[in-house]
mmCIF file of C-alpha atoms in Angstrom:
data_model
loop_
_atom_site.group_PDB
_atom_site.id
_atom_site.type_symbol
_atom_site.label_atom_id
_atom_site.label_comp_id
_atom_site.label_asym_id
_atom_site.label_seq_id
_atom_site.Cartn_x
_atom_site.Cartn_y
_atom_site.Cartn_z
ATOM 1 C CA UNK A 1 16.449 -10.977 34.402
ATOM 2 C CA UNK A 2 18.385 -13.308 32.186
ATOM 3 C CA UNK A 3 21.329 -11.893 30.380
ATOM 4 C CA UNK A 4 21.399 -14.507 28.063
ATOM 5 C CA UNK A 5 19.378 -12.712 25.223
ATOM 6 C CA UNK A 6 21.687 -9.747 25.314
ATOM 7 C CA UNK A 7 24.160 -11.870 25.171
ATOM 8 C CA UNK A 8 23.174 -13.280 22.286
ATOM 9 C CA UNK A 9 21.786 -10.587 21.000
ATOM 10 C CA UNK A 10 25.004 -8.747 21.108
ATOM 11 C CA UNK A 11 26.904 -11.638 19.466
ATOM 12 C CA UNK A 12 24.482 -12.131 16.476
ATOM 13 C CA UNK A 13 24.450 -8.309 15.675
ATOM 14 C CA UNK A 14 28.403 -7.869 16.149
ATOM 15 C CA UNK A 15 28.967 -10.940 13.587
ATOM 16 C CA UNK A 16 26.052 -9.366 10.858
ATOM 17 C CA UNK A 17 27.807 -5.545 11.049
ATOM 18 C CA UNK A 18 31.630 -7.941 10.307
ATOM 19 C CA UNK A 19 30.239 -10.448 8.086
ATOM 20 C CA UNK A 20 27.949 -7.427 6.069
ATOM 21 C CA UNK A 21 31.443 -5.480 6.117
ATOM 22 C CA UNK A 22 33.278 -8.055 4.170
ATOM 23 C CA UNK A 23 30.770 -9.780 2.614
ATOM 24 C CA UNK A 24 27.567 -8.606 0.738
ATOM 25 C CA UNK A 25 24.628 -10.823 1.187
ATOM 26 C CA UNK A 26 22.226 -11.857 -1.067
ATOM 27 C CA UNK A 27 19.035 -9.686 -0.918
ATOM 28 C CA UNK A 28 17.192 -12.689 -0.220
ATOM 29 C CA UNK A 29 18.856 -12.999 3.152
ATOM 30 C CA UNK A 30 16.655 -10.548 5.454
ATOM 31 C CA UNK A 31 13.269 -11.854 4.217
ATOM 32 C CA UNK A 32 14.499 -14.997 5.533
ATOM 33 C CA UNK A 33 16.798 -14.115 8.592
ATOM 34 C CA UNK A 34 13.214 -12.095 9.523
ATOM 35 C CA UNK A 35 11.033 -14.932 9.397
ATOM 36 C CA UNK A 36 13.270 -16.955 11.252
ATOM 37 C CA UNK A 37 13.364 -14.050 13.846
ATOM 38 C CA UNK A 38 9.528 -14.017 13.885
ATOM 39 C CA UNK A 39 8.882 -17.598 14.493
ATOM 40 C CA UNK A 40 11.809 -17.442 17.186
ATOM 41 C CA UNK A 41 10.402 -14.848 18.758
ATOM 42 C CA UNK A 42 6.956 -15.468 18.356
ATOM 43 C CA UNK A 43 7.658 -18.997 20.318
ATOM 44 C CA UNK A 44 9.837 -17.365 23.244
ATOM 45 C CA UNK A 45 6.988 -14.818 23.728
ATOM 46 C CA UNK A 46 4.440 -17.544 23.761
ATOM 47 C CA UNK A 47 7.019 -19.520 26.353
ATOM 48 C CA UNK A 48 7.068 -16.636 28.663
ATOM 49 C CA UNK A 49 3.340 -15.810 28.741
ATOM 50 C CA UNK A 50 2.855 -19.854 29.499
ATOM 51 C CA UNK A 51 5.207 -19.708 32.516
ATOM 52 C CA UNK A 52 2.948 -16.501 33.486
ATOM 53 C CA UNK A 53 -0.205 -18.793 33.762
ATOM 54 C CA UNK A 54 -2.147 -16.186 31.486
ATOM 55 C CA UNK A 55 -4.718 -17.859 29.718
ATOM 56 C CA UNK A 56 -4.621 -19.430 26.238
ATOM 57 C CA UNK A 57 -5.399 -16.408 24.291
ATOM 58 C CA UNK A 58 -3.415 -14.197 25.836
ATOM 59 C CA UNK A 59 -0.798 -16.724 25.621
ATOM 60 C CA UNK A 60 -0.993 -16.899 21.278
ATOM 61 C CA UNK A 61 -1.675 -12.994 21.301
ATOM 62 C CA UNK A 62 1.864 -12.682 23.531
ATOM 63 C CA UNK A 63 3.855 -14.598 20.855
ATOM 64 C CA UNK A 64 1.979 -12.901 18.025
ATOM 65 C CA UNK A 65 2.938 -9.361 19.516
ATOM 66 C CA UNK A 66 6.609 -10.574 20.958
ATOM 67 C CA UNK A 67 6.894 -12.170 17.446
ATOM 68 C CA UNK A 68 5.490 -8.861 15.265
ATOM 69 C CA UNK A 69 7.354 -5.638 17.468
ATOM 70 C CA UNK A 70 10.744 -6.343 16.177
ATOM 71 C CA UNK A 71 9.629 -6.165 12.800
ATOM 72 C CA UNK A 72 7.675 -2.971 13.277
ATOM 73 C CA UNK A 73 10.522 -1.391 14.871
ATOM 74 C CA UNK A 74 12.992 -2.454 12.017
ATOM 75 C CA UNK A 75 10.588 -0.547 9.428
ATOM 76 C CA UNK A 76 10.115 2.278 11.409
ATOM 77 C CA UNK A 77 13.895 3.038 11.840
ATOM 78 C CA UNK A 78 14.230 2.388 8.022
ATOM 79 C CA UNK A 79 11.263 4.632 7.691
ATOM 80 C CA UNK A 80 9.324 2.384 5.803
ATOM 81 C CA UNK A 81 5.721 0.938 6.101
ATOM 82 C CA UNK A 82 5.811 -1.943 8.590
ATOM 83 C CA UNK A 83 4.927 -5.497 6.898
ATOM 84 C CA UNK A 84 2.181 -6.014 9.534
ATOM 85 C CA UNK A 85 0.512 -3.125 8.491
ATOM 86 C CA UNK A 86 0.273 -4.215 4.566
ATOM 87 C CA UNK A 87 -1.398 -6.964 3.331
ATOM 88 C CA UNK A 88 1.764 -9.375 4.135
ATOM 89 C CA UNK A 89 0.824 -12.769 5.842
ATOM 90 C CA UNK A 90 2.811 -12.110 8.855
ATOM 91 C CA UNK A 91 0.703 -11.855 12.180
ATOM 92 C CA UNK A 92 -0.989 -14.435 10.737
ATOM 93 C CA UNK A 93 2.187 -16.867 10.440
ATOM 94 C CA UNK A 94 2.736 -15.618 14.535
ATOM 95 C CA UNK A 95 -1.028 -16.113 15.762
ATOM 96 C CA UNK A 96 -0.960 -19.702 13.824
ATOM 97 C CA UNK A 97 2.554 -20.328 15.393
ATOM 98 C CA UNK A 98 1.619 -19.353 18.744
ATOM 99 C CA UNK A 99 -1.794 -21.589 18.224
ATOM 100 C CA UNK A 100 0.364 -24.688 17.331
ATOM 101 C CA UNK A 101 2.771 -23.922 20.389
ATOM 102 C CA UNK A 102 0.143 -24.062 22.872
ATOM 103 C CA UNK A 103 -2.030 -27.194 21.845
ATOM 104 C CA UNK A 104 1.269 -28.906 21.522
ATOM 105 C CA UNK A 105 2.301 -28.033 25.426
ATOM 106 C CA UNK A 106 -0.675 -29.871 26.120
ATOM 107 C CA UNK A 107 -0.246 -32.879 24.363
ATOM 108 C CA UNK A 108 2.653 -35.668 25.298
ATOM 109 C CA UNK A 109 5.487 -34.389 23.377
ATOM 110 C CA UNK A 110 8.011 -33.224 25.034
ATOM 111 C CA UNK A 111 8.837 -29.473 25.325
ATOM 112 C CA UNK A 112 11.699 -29.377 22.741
ATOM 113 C CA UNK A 113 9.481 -31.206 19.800
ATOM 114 C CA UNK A 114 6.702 -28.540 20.919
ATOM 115 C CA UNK A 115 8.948 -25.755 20.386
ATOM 116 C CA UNK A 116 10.800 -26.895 17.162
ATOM 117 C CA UNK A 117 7.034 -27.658 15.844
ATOM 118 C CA UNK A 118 5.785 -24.161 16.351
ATOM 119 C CA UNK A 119 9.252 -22.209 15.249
ATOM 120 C CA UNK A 120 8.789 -24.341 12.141
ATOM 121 C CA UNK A 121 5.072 -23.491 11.547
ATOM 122 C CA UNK A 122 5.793 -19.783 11.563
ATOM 123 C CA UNK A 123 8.820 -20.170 9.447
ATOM 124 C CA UNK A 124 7.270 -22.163 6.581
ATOM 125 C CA UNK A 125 4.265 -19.995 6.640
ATOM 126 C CA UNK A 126 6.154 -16.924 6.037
ATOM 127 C CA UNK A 127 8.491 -18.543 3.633
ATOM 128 C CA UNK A 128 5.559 -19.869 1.920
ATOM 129 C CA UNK A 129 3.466 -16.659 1.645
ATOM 130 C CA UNK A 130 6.806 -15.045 0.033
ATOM 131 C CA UNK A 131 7.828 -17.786 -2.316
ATOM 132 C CA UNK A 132 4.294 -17.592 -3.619
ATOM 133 C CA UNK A 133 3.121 -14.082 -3.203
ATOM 134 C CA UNK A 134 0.461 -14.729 -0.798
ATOM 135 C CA UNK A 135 -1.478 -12.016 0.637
ATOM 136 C CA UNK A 136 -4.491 -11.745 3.083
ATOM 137 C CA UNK A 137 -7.729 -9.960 1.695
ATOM 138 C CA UNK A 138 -8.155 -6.470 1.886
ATOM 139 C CA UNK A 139 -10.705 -3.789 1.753
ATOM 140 C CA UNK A 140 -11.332 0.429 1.740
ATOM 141 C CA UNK A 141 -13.441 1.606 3.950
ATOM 142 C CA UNK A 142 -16.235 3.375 1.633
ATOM 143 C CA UNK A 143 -15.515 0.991 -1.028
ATOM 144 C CA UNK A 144 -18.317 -0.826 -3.218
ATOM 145 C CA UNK A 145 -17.852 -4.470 -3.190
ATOM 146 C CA UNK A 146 -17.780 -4.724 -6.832
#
């Protein structure tokens, strides 16, 4: 219903096809342009399921899944494995950015604080896991634990 996001949408991937044509970024650019896009979107998807008066839970898992899709989409297209199906701290950074979104609606602060708060959270916590190589555990199923 809002035209906004296309909007801006449209802008932000008209200026990345110029400035990519003149300019070659540094390969360092899309890990971070995509965790800012996560904890963006992971924040607006937690927004919207608030305004829906879903519960709590389904409001974090909302901004986890708004925040994750775009990702999995962009790997699929470049036929790769998506990052939230490797070991990558990624969800995680969304479900713990969502978390922080919602128990800081319900304290004083108002909305903007909130929201700045909880983008942040998911952006440092995907930075962070990629500056220092940090994974979640793993297992095989029919694997010994030794």
């Amino acid at each position: 219903a809002d035209l906004w996001y296309l909007g801006t949408i449209s802008i932000a991937a008209f200026s990345t096809f110029l400035y990519t044509a003149a300019v070659r970024p540094p390969r360092s650019a899309l890990p971070i342009a995509d965790a800012f896009g996560l904890a963006i979107f992971t924040v607006v998807g937690a927004k919207v399921a608030i305004d829906g008066g879903v519960p709590t839970v389904i409001v974090v898992l909302m901004g986890a899944i708004t925040g994750t899709v775009g990702g999995i989409l962009r790997d699929v297209l470049c036929d790769e494995t998506p990052l939230i199906l490797r070991r990558e701290i990624y969800a995680t950074a969304a479900l713990g950015g969502g978390a922080v979104y919602v128990v800081l609606q319900g304290t004083s602060l108002p909305l903007p604080v909130a929201t700045v708060a909880a983008v942040t959270s998911v952006f440092l916590t995907r930075l962070a896991a990629l500056r220092w190589n940090l994974h979640l555990p793993s297992f095989r199923i029919g694997e010994s634990p030794n």
